[in-house]
Tab-separated table of N, CA and C in Angstrom:
chain	number	residue	atom	x	y	z
Z	1496	UNK	N	118.205	88.883	-46.916
Z	1496	UNK	CA	117.142	89.704	-46.537
Z	1496	UNK	C	117.602	91.171	-46.172
Z	1497	UNK	N	118.752	91.191	-45.440
Z	1497	UNK	CA	119.255	92.491	-45.062
Z	1497	UNK	C	119.656	93.266	-46.311
Z	1498	UNK	N	120.239	92.648	-47.259
Z	1498	UNK	CA	120.675	93.374	-48.553
Z	1498	UNK	C	119.351	93.942	-49.193
Z	1499	UNK	N	118.274	93.133	-49.236
Z	1499	UNK	CA	116.993	93.569	-49.892
Z	1499	UNK	C	116.467	94.787	-49.288
Z	1500	UNK	N	116.459	94.790	-47.905
Z	1500	UNK	CA	115.933	95.942	-47.136
Z	1500	UNK	C	116.876	97.175	-47.380
Z	1501	UNK	N	118.164	96.962	-47.418
Z	1501	UNK	CA	119.125	98.077	-47.704
Z	1501	UNK	C	118.850	98.607	-49.054
Z	1502	UNK	N	118.709	97.797	-50.076
Z	1502	UNK	CA	118.436	98.242	-51.461
Z	1502	UNK	C	117.149	99.015	-51.476
Z	1503	UNK	N	116.135	98.371	-50.928
Z	1503	UNK	CA	114.756	98.987	-50.922
Z	1503	UNK	C	114.751	100.332	-50.294
Z	1504	UNK	N	115.430	100.460	-49.088
Z	1504	UNK	CA	115.545	101.790	-48.445
Z	1504	UNK	C	116.230	102.778	-49.248
Z	1505	UNK	N	117.325	102.410	-49.956
Z	1505	UNK	CA	118.069	103.368	-50.861
Z	1505	UNK	C	117.162	103.822	-51.965
Z	1506	UNK	N	116.432	102.933	-52.561
Z	1506	UNK	CA	115.593	103.279	-53.666
Z	1506	UNK	C	114.444	104.253	-53.155
Z	1507	UNK	N	113.947	103.901	-52.002
Z	1507	UNK	CA	112.834	104.797	-51.453
Z	1507	UNK	C	113.434	106.137	-51.108
Z	1508	UNK	N	114.668	106.281	-50.618
Z	1508	UNK	CA	115.279	107.537	-50.406
Z	1508	UNK	C	115.433	108.335	-51.592
Z	1509	UNK	N	115.770	107.681	-52.740
Z	1509	UNK	CA	115.967	108.364	-54.033
Z	1509	UNK	C	114.628	108.947	-54.504
Z	1510	UNK	N	113.617	108.093	-54.316
Z	1510	UNK	CA	112.205	108.579	-54.854
Z	1510	UNK	C	111.738	109.683	-54.001
Z	1511	UNK	N	112.171	109.821	-52.738
Z	1511	UNK	CA	111.667	110.807	-51.856
Z	1511	UNK	C	111.913	112.201	-52.296
Z	1512	UNK	N	112.916	112.478	-53.137
Z	1512	UNK	CA	113.173	113.869	-53.565
Z	1512	UNK	C	113.216	113.806	-55.130
Z	1513	UNK	N	112.167	113.338	-55.758
Z	1513	UNK	CA	112.145	113.230	-57.207
Z	1513	UNK	C	111.208	114.101	-57.822
Z	1514	UNK	N	110.845	115.143	-57.261
Z	1514	UNK	CA	109.915	116.134	-57.883
Z	1514	UNK	C	110.500	117.602	-57.877
Z	1515	UNK	N	110.074	118.329	-58.840
Z	1515	UNK	CA	110.618	119.699	-59.027
Z	1515	UNK	C	110.445	120.601	-57.881
Z	1516	UNK	N	109.383	120.514	-57.113
Z	1516	UNK	CA	109.166	121.354	-55.996
Z	1516	UNK	C	110.071	121.131	-54.801
Z	1517	UNK	N	110.841	120.036	-54.817
Z	1517	UNK	CA	111.729	119.766	-53.683
Z	1517	UNK	C	112.757	120.820	-53.496
Z	1518	UNK	N	113.071	121.563	-54.571
Z	1518	UNK	CA	114.108	122.536	-54.416
Z	1518	UNK	C	113.670	123.805	-53.614
Z	1519	UNK	N	112.361	123.941	-53.556
Z	1519	UNK	CA	111.832	125.164	-52.873
Z	1519	UNK	C	112.204	125.182	-51.472
Z	1520	UNK	N	112.412	126.403	-50.913
Z	1520	UNK	CA	112.776	126.613	-49.555
Z	1520	UNK	C	114.115	127.299	-49.456
Z	1521	UNK	N	114.678	127.182	-48.245
Z	1521	UNK	CA	115.931	127.871	-48.012
Z	1521	UNK	C	117.056	126.933	-47.945
Z	1522	UNK	N	118.227	127.374	-48.483
Z	1522	UNK	CA	119.459	126.523	-48.558
Z	1522	UNK	C	120.613	127.497	-48.130
Z	1523	UNK	N	121.641	126.932	-47.465
Z	1523	UNK	CA	122.854	127.740	-47.127
Z	1523	UNK	C	124.021	127.182	-47.919
Z	1524	UNK	N	124.773	128.124	-48.456
Z	1524	UNK	CA	125.954	127.817	-49.339
Z	1524	UNK	C	127.164	127.398	-48.453
Z	1525	UNK	N	128.177	126.887	-49.123
Z	1525	UNK	CA	129.461	126.767	-48.514
Z	1525	UNK	C	130.006	128.073	-48.096
Z	1526	UNK	N	130.995	128.059	-47.202
Z	1526	UNK	CA	131.717	129.282	-46.818
Z	1526	UNK	C	132.475	129.864	-47.960
Z	1527	UNK	N	132.345	131.154	-48.238
Z	1527	UNK	CA	133.226	131.814	-49.198
Z	1527	UNK	C	134.652	132.035	-48.548
Z	1528	UNK	N	135.573	132.513	-49.365
Z	1528	UNK	CA	136.898	132.767	-48.887
Z	1528	UNK	C	136.951	133.730	-47.706
Z	1529	UNK	N	135.939	134.587	-47.672
Z	1529	UNK	CA	135.835	135.596	-46.535
Z	1529	UNK	C	135.049	135.114	-45.341
Z	1530	UNK	N	134.664	133.788	-45.434
Z	1530	UNK	CA	133.974	133.191	-44.255
Z	1530	UNK	C	132.360	133.364	-44.375
Z	1531	UNK	N	131.991	134.129	-45.272
Z	1531	UNK	CA	130.507	134.459	-45.380
Z	1531	UNK	C	129.838	133.235	-46.083
Z	1532	UNK	N	128.533	133.054	-45.695
Z	1532	UNK	CA	127.658	132.112	-46.408
Z	1532	UNK	C	126.426	132.823	-46.726
Z	1533	UNK	N	125.789	132.383	-47.830
Z	1533	UNK	CA	124.611	132.962	-48.357
Z	1533	UNK	C	123.441	132.040	-48.057
Z	1534	UNK	N	122.337	132.574	-47.522
Z	1534	UNK	CA	121.125	131.810	-47.411
Z	1534	UNK	C	120.240	132.155	-48.590
Z	1535	UNK	N	119.910	131.114	-49.351
Z	1535	UNK	CA	119.208	131.299	-50.615
Z	1535	UNK	C	117.759	130.787	-50.555
Z	1536	UNK	N	116.840	131.607	-50.912
Z	1536	UNK	CA	115.411	131.105	-50.898
Z	1536	UNK	C	115.031	130.908	-52.316
Z	1537	UNK	N	114.681	129.522	-52.657
Z	1537	UNK	CA	114.227	129.162	-53.991
Z	1537	UNK	C	112.701	129.359	-54.116
Z	1538	UNK	N	112.283	129.833	-55.260
Z	1538	UNK	CA	110.841	129.957	-55.564
Z	1538	UNK	C	110.763	129.675	-57.126
Z	1539	UNK	N	109.560	129.505	-57.504
Z	1539	UNK	CA	109.244	129.229	-58.966
Z	1539	UNK	C	108.402	130.361	-59.583
Z	1540	UNK	N	108.777	130.645	-60.728
Z	1540	UNK	CA	108.104	131.680	-61.566
Z	1540	UNK	C	107.996	131.158	-62.989
Z	1541	UNK	N	106.740	130.894	-63.462
Z	1541	UNK	CA	106.565	130.508	-64.817
Z	1541	UNK	C	107.455	129.232	-65.201
Z	1542	UNK	N	107.357	128.308	-64.340
Z	1542	UNK	CA	108.109	126.925	-64.510
Z	1542	UNK	C	109.687	127.092	-64.534
Z	1543	UNK	N	110.080	128.153	-64.027
Z	1543	UNK	CA	111.572	128.389	-63.880
Z	1543	UNK	C	111.819	128.602	-62.410
Z	1544	UNK	N	113.047	128.161	-61.906
Z	1544	UNK	CA	113.314	128.258	-60.588
Z	1544	UNK	C	114.387	129.345	-60.337
Z	1545	UNK	N	114.146	130.180	-59.286
Z	1545	UNK	CA	115.080	131.258	-59.007
Z	1545	UNK	C	115.490	131.156	-57.510
Z	1546	UNK	N	116.701	131.565	-57.234
Z	1546	UNK	CA	117.218	131.689	-55.863
Z	1546	UNK	C	117.433	133.163	-55.517
Z	1547	UNK	N	116.843	133.676	-54.446
Z	1547	UNK	CA	117.023	135.009	-54.027
Z	1547	UNK	C	117.941	134.964	-52.713
Z	1548	UNK	N	118.754	135.962	-52.584
Z	1548	UNK	CA	119.557	136.013	-51.354
Z	1548	UNK	C	118.682	136.412	-50.225
Z	1549	UNK	N	118.394	135.558	-49.283
Z	1549	UNK	CA	117.511	135.797	-48.144
Z	1549	UNK	C	118.303	136.415	-47.018
Z	1550	UNK	N	119.599	136.023	-46.873
Z	1550	UNK	CA	120.354	136.553	-45.776
Z	1550	UNK	C	121.817	136.188	-46.018
Z	1551	UNK	N	122.669	136.738	-45.144
Z	1551	UNK	CA	124.072	136.412	-45.205
Z	1551	UNK	C	124.493	136.039	-43.721
Z	1552	UNK	N	125.496	135.221	-43.553
Z	1552	UNK	CA	125.893	134.912	-42.240
Z	1552	UNK	C	126.762	136.031	-41.712
Z	1553	UNK	N	127.367	136.802	-42.562
Z	1553	UNK	CA	128.068	138.057	-42.101
Z	1553	UNK	C	127.399	139.167	-42.989
Z	1554	UNK	N	126.326	139.696	-42.489
Z	1554	UNK	CA	125.482	140.668	-43.318
Z	1554	UNK	C	126.088	142.104	-43.474
Z	1555	UNK	N	126.994	142.463	-42.584
Z	1555	UNK	CA	127.522	143.867	-42.665
Z	1555	UNK	C	129.051	143.819	-42.768
Z	1556	UNK	N	129.600	144.887	-43.251
Z	1556	UNK	CA	131.078	144.978	-43.363
Z	1556	UNK	C	131.714	145.172	-41.996
Z	1557	UNK	N	132.886	144.568	-41.854
Z	1557	UNK	CA	133.609	144.637	-40.531
Z	1557	UNK	C	134.219	145.969	-40.297
Z	1558	UNK	N	134.682	146.146	-39.096
Z	1558	UNK	CA	135.308	147.424	-38.624
Z	1558	UNK	C	136.460	147.893	-39.485
Z	1559	UNK	N	137.220	146.952	-40.018
Z	1559	UNK	CA	138.434	147.294	-40.831
Z	1559	UNK	C	138.159	147.431	-42.300
Z	1560	UNK	N	136.877	147.372	-42.734
Z	1560	UNK	CA	136.511	147.450	-44.126
Z	1560	UNK	C	136.077	148.849	-44.490
Z	1561	UNK	N	136.123	149.158	-45.732
Z	1561	UNK	CA	135.811	150.421	-46.312
Z	1561	UNK	C	134.373	150.891	-45.905
Z	1562	UNK	N	133.445	149.942	-45.967
Z	1562	UNK	CA	132.118	150.387	-45.646
Z	1562	UNK	C	131.537	149.752	-44.264
Z	1563	UNK	N	132.476	149.917	-43.337
Z	1563	UNK	CA	132.273	149.434	-42.029
Z	1563	UNK	C	130.823	149.743	-41.418
Z	1564	UNK	N	130.194	148.653	-40.988
Z	1564	UNK	CA	128.837	148.795	-40.446
Z	1564	UNK	C	127.734	148.756	-41.317
Z	1565	UNK	N	128.028	148.976	-42.628
Z	1565	UNK	CA	126.879	148.941	-43.663
Z	1565	UNK	C	126.596	147.535	-44.063
Z	1566	UNK	N	125.387	147.325	-44.613
Z	1566	UNK	CA	124.922	146.021	-45.158
Z	1566	UNK	C	125.816	145.753	-46.420
Z	1567	UNK	N	126.132	144.503	-46.512
Z	1567	UNK	CA	126.945	144.089	-47.702
Z	1567	UNK	C	126.281	144.454	-49.060
Z	1568	UNK	N	127.038	144.968	-49.959
Z	1568	UNK	CA	126.561	145.434	-51.242
Z	1568	UNK	C	127.167	144.637	-52.332
Z	1569	UNK	N	126.609	144.788	-53.521
Z	1569	UNK	CA	127.034	144.090	-54.722
Z	1569	UNK	C	128.148	144.888	-55.378
Z	1570	UNK	N	129.298	145.080	-54.754
Z	1570	UNK	CA	130.386	145.985	-55.160
Z	1570	UNK	C	131.043	145.492	-56.412
Z	1571	UNK	N	130.979	144.230	-56.807
Z	1571	UNK	CA	131.658	143.712	-57.977
Z	1571	UNK	C	130.679	143.580	-59.221
Z	1572	UNK	N	129.473	144.096	-59.139
Z	1572	UNK	CA	128.498	143.981	-60.145
Z	1572	UNK	C	129.010	144.683	-61.370
Z	1573	UNK	N	128.984	144.038	-62.593
Z	1573	UNK	CA	129.398	144.649	-63.812
Z	1573	UNK	C	128.661	145.921	-64.177
Z	1574	UNK	N	127.481	146.119	-63.638
Z	1574	UNK	CA	126.684	147.238	-63.888
Z	1574	UNK	C	126.899	148.197	-62.771
Z	1575	UNK	N	127.730	149.291	-62.979
Z	1575	UNK	CA	128.058	150.293	-61.923
Z	1575	UNK	C	126.885	150.745	-61.132
Z	1576	UNK	N	125.697	150.949	-61.753
Z	1576	UNK	CA	124.539	151.443	-61.053
Z	1576	UNK	C	123.953	150.526	-59.988
Z	1577	UNK	N	124.374	149.219	-60.063
Z	1577	UNK	CA	123.850	148.197	-59.094
Z	1577	UNK	C	124.875	147.998	-57.951
Z	1578	UNK	N	126.021	148.573	-57.978
Z	1578	UNK	CA	127.040	148.251	-56.987
Z	1578	UNK	C	126.685	148.719	-55.593
Z	1579	UNK	N	125.865	149.620	-55.444
Z	1579	UNK	CA	125.470	150.177	-54.159
Z	1579	UNK	C	124.215	149.379	-53.607
Z	1580	UNK	N	123.672	148.500	-54.409
Z	1580	UNK	CA	122.523	147.703	-54.004
Z	1580	UNK	C	122.910	146.667	-52.973
Z	1581	UNK	N	122.081	146.504	-51.914
Z	1581	UNK	CA	122.462	145.395	-50.992
Z	1581	UNK	C	122.307	143.992	-51.579
Z	1582	UNK	N	123.136	143.065	-51.041
Z	1582	UNK	CA	123.060	141.774	-51.653
Z	1582	UNK	C	121.704	141.026	-51.164
Z	1583	UNK	N	121.288	141.289	-49.944
Z	1583	UNK	CA	120.066	140.633	-49.543
Z	1583	UNK	C	118.945	141.175	-50.357
Z	1584	UNK	N	118.138	140.217	-50.846
Z	1584	UNK	CA	117.003	140.532	-51.746
Z	1584	UNK	C	117.381	140.399	-53.227
Z	1585	UNK	N	118.658	140.201	-53.556
Z	1585	UNK	CA	119.101	140.133	-54.943
Z	1585	UNK	C	118.827	138.740	-55.435
Z	1586	UNK	N	118.610	138.634	-56.789
Z	1586	UNK	CA	118.587	137.279	-57.404
Z	1586	UNK	C	119.964	136.709	-57.460
Z	1587	UNK	N	120.092	135.409	-57.216
Z	1587	UNK	CA	121.409	134.764	-57.144
Z	1587	UNK	C	121.483	133.623	-58.124
Z	1588	UNK	N	120.333	132.862	-58.255
Z	1588	UNK	CA	120.247	131.790	-59.221
Z	1588	UNK	C	119.064	132.156	-60.082
Z	1589	UNK	N	119.201	131.960	-61.403
Z	1589	UNK	CA	118.293	132.445	-62.400
Z	1589	UNK	C	117.817	131.304	-63.328
Z	1590	UNK	N	116.550	131.240	-63.653
Z	1590	UNK	CA	115.952	130.570	-64.701
Z	1590	UNK	C	116.335	129.112	-64.855
Z	1591	UNK	N	116.427	128.332	-63.741
Z	1591	UNK	CA	116.706	126.902	-63.819
Z	1591	UNK	C	115.477	126.182	-64.168
Z	1592	UNK	N	115.541	125.261	-65.041
Z	1592	UNK	CA	114.360	124.378	-65.447
Z	1592	UNK	C	114.582	123.017	-64.891
Z	1593	UNK	N	113.563	122.367	-64.528
Z	1593	UNK	CA	113.604	121.002	-63.975
Z	1593	UNK	C	113.524	120.028	-65.119
Z	1594	UNK	N	114.494	119.071	-65.156
Z	1594	UNK	CA	114.587	118.050	-66.118
Z	1594	UNK	C	114.151	116.732	-65.383
Z	1595	UNK	N	112.877	116.306	-65.488
Z	1595	UNK	CA	112.337	115.223	-64.854
Z	1595	UNK	C	113.149	113.858	-65.048
Z	1596	UNK	N	113.617	113.726	-66.359
Z	1596	UNK	CA	114.382	112.476	-66.689
Z	1596	UNK	C	115.680	112.413	-65.991
Z	1597	UNK	N	116.302	113.559	-65.703
Z	1597	UNK	CA	117.541	113.566	-65.041
Z	1597	UNK	C	117.448	113.842	-63.556
Z	1598	UNK	N	116.263	114.247	-63.150
Z	1598	UNK	CA	116.001	114.728	-61.703
Z	1598	UNK	C	117.032	115.849	-61.411
Z	1599	UNK	N	117.061	116.839	-62.230
Z	1599	UNK	CA	118.049	117.907	-62.208
Z	1599	UNK	C	117.522	119.196	-62.692
Z	1600	UNK	N	117.955	120.309	-62.042
Z	1600	UNK	CA	117.593	121.590	-62.402
Z	1600	UNK	C	118.741	122.146	-63.279
Z	1601	UNK	N	118.462	122.625	-64.472
Z	1601	UNK	CA	119.574	122.891	-65.419
Z	1601	UNK	C	119.210	124.139	-66.267
Z	1602	UNK	N	120.167	124.443	-67.122
Z	1602	UNK	CA	120.004	125.564	-68.096
Z	1602	UNK	C	119.693	126.919	-67.406
Z	1603	UNK	N	120.207	127.017	-66.264
Z	1603	UNK	CA	120.066	128.335	-65.465
Z	1603	UNK	C	121.425	129.023	-65.382
Z	1604	UNK	N	121.346	130.034	-64.528
Z	1604	UNK	CA	122.595	130.824	-64.320
Z	1604	UNK	C	122.707	131.054	-62.787
Z	1605	UNK	N	123.962	131.314	-62.427
Z	1605	UNK	CA	124.258	131.629	-60.997
Z	1605	UNK	C	125.228	132.803	-61.077
Z	1606	UNK	N	124.927	133.684	-60.090
Z	1606	UNK	CA	125.823	134.923	-59.984
Z	1606	UNK	C	126.738	134.749	-58.817
Z	1607	UNK	N	128.012	135.153	-59.032
Z	1607	UNK	CA	128.948	135.144	-57.943
Z	1607	UNK	C	129.359	136.575	-57.492
Z	1608	UNK	N	128.723	136.975	-56.372
Z	1608	UNK	CA	128.931	138.424	-55.909
Z	1608	UNK	C	130.446	138.730	-55.592
Z	1609	UNK	N	131.215	137.686	-55.306
Z	1609	UNK	CA	132.586	137.883	-54.984
Z	1609	UNK	C	133.391	138.441	-56.185
Z	1610	UNK	N	132.990	138.060	-57.454
Z	1610	UNK	CA	133.786	138.527	-58.567
Z	1610	UNK	C	132.834	139.207	-59.621
Z	1611	UNK	N	131.547	139.195	-59.434
Z	1611	UNK	CA	130.586	139.898	-60.291
Z	1611	UNK	C	130.344	139.171	-61.556
Z	1612	UNK	N	130.669	137.878	-61.611
Z	1612	UNK	CA	130.464	137.094	-62.799
Z	1612	UNK	C	129.315	136.100	-62.706
Z	1613	UNK	N	128.727	135.875	-63.862
Z	1613	UNK	CA	127.520	134.957	-63.923
Z	1613	UNK	C	127.990	133.698	-64.704
Z	1614	UNK	N	127.557	132.515	-64.148
Z	1614	UNK	CA	127.979	131.224	-64.744
Z	1614	UNK	C	126.713	130.465	-65.064
Z	1615	UNK	N	126.929	129.453	-65.928
Z	1615	UNK	CA	125.920	128.391	-66.140
Z	1615	UNK	C	125.702	127.646	-64.821
Z	1616	UNK	N	124.483	127.221	-64.661
Z	1616	UNK	CA	124.163	126.537	-63.341
Z	1616	UNK	C	123.297	125.222	-63.533
Z	1617	UNK	N	123.702	124.247	-62.802
Z	1617	UNK	CA	122.833	123.035	-62.722
Z	1617	UNK	C	122.878	122.611	-61.175
Z	1618	UNK	N	121.760	121.954	-60.849
Z	1618	UNK	CA	121.561	121.595	-59.378
Z	1618	UNK	C	121.030	120.154	-59.381
Z	1619	UNK	N	121.639	119.367	-58.598
Z	1619	UNK	CA	121.077	117.964	-58.284
Z	1619	UNK	C	121.079	117.761	-56.780
Z	1620	UNK	N	120.235	116.780	-56.410
Z	1620	UNK	CA	120.145	116.408	-55.011
Z	1620	UNK	C	121.244	115.293	-54.724
Z	1621	UNK	N	121.869	115.507	-53.522
Z	1621	UNK	CA	122.681	114.472	-52.989
Z	1621	UNK	C	121.816	113.646	-52.057
Z	1622	UNK	N	120.956	114.343	-51.321
Z	1622	UNK	CA	119.887	113.708	-50.481
Z	1622	UNK	C	118.901	114.837	-50.248
Z	1623	UNK	N	117.801	114.499	-49.515
Z	1623	UNK	CA	116.690	115.411	-49.366
Z	1623	UNK	C	117.103	116.764	-48.701
Z	1624	UNK	N	118.215	116.793	-47.941
Z	1624	UNK	CA	118.628	117.897	-47.265
Z	1624	UNK	C	119.883	118.573	-47.797
Z	1625	UNK	N	120.424	117.993	-48.926
Z	1625	UNK	CA	121.744	118.462	-49.558
Z	1625	UNK	C	121.529	118.529	-51.035
Z	1626	UNK	N	121.970	119.606	-51.542
Z	1626	UNK	CA	122.025	119.842	-53.047
Z	1626	UNK	C	123.464	120.072	-53.514
Z	1627	UNK	N	123.708	119.644	-54.677
Z	1627	UNK	CA	125.004	119.947	-55.375
Z	1627	UNK	C	124.752	120.959	-56.461
Z	1628	UNK	N	125.372	122.155	-56.269
Z	1628	UNK	CA	125.183	123.260	-57.172
Z	1628	UNK	C	126.439	123.404	-57.963
Z	1629	UNK	N	126.320	123.384	-59.318
Z	1629	UNK	CA	127.511	123.499	-60.111
Z	1629	UNK	C	127.407	124.812	-60.955
Z	1630	UNK	N	128.410	125.619	-60.838
Z	1630	UNK	CA	128.538	126.796	-61.659
Z	1630	UNK	C	129.638	126.473	-62.670
Z	1631	UNK	N	129.448	126.760	-63.949
Z	1631	UNK	CA	130.421	126.413	-64.950
Z	1631	UNK	C	130.543	127.477	-66.012
Z	1632	UNK	N	131.746	127.509	-66.676
Z	1632	UNK	CA	131.957	128.449	-67.733
Z	1632	UNK	C	131.230	128.021	-69.006
Z	1633	UNK	N	131.053	126.690	-69.154
Z	1633	UNK	CA	130.456	126.227	-70.387
Z	1633	UNK	C	129.072	125.614	-70.079
Z	1634	UNK	N	128.177	125.568	-71.065
Z	1634	UNK	CA	126.839	125.118	-70.820
Z	1634	UNK	C	126.803	123.562	-70.572
Z	1635	UNK	N	127.795	122.833	-70.965
Z	1635	UNK	CA	127.834	121.385	-70.682
Z	1635	UNK	C	128.279	121.085	-69.220
Z	1636	UNK	N	128.778	122.061	-68.524
Z	1636	UNK	CA	129.172	121.872	-67.127
Z	1636	UNK	C	130.572	121.150	-67.035
Z	1637	UNK	N	131.374	121.214	-68.019
Z	1637	UNK	CA	132.637	120.593	-68.041
Z	1637	UNK	C	133.675	121.334	-67.271
Z	1638	UNK	N	133.675	122.681	-67.307
Z	1638	UNK	CA	134.652	123.487	-66.598
Z	1638	UNK	C	133.925	124.369	-65.575
Z	1639	UNK	N	134.072	124.001	-64.321
Z	1639	UNK	CA	133.459	124.770	-63.319
Z	1639	UNK	C	133.773	124.253	-61.873
Z	1640	UNK	N	132.860	124.650	-61.014
Z	1640	UNK	CA	133.084	124.341	-59.572
Z	1640	UNK	C	131.753	123.907	-58.991
Z	1641	UNK	N	131.856	122.946	-58.098
Z	1641	UNK	CA	130.661	122.447	-57.304
Z	1641	UNK	C	130.683	123.006	-55.935
Z	1642	UNK	N	129.490	123.116	-55.367
Z	1642	UNK	CA	129.423	123.498	-53.976
Z	1642	UNK	C	128.247	122.599	-53.445
Z	1643	UNK	N	128.396	122.309	-52.211
Z	1643	UNK	CA	127.344	121.550	-51.428
Z	1643	UNK	C	126.622	122.567	-50.616
Z	1644	UNK	N	125.242	122.528	-50.833
Z	1644	UNK	CA	124.369	123.431	-50.018
Z	1644	UNK	C	123.486	122.627	-49.169
Z	1645	UNK	N	123.279	123.001	-47.922
Z	1645	UNK	CA	122.422	122.346	-46.994
Z	1645	UNK	C	121.091	123.077	-46.870
Z	1646	UNK	N	119.985	122.303	-46.646
Z	1646	UNK	CA	118.782	122.810	-46.394
Z	1646	UNK	C	118.708	123.531	-45.061
Z	1647	UNK	N	118.073	124.702	-45.030
Z	1647	UNK	CA	117.901	125.473	-43.734
Z	1647	UNK	C	116.543	125.138	-43.226
Z	1648	UNK	N	116.409	124.659	-41.996
Z	1648	UNK	CA	115.218	124.294	-41.412
Z	1648	UNK	C	114.578	125.404	-40.565
C-alpha cells in the first residue's frame, strides 16, 4: 500500500506542472562566474514564450570596475549600438514554443550577456519550482550547458 501511495503521489506531482502556462512568472538563474544572478520574468506573446531580465542580484558595477556605480549594461552585445543599454528590461529568452507531448519548451533561443552570444534553448521542469534550462550550440541540444533555475515567490 505504501508503494502505491508513493507512486500515486509521484504521478500527481508530475501532472501538477503539465501545462504551458506553468512557465509564467519569475525565475532566478544559477550564479554566473562573477556571482551575479538574473531574475527572469516569463510571459507569452502569440503562443511563444519569452523571458525578460526583471532584475539582477548585483545590478550595478562595483567600485573597482570601469563603470562603477552604473547599472549593468549589455557590454558584450554583438551590436555596438546596444552595448550601452541596461540589462534590466532586455529580452533574455526568445520564442520558446511549448511541446505538449514532451512537456517541454523548445525551439527558442537564450542570450548570454557574459559573452554576447545567443544559443538554442529548451526548458523542462524538474519540479513545480525548478526548471532545467539548456543552452546549446546545436538545435538538437547535444552540445551545450544546463542550468537549474528556481521559481521566485
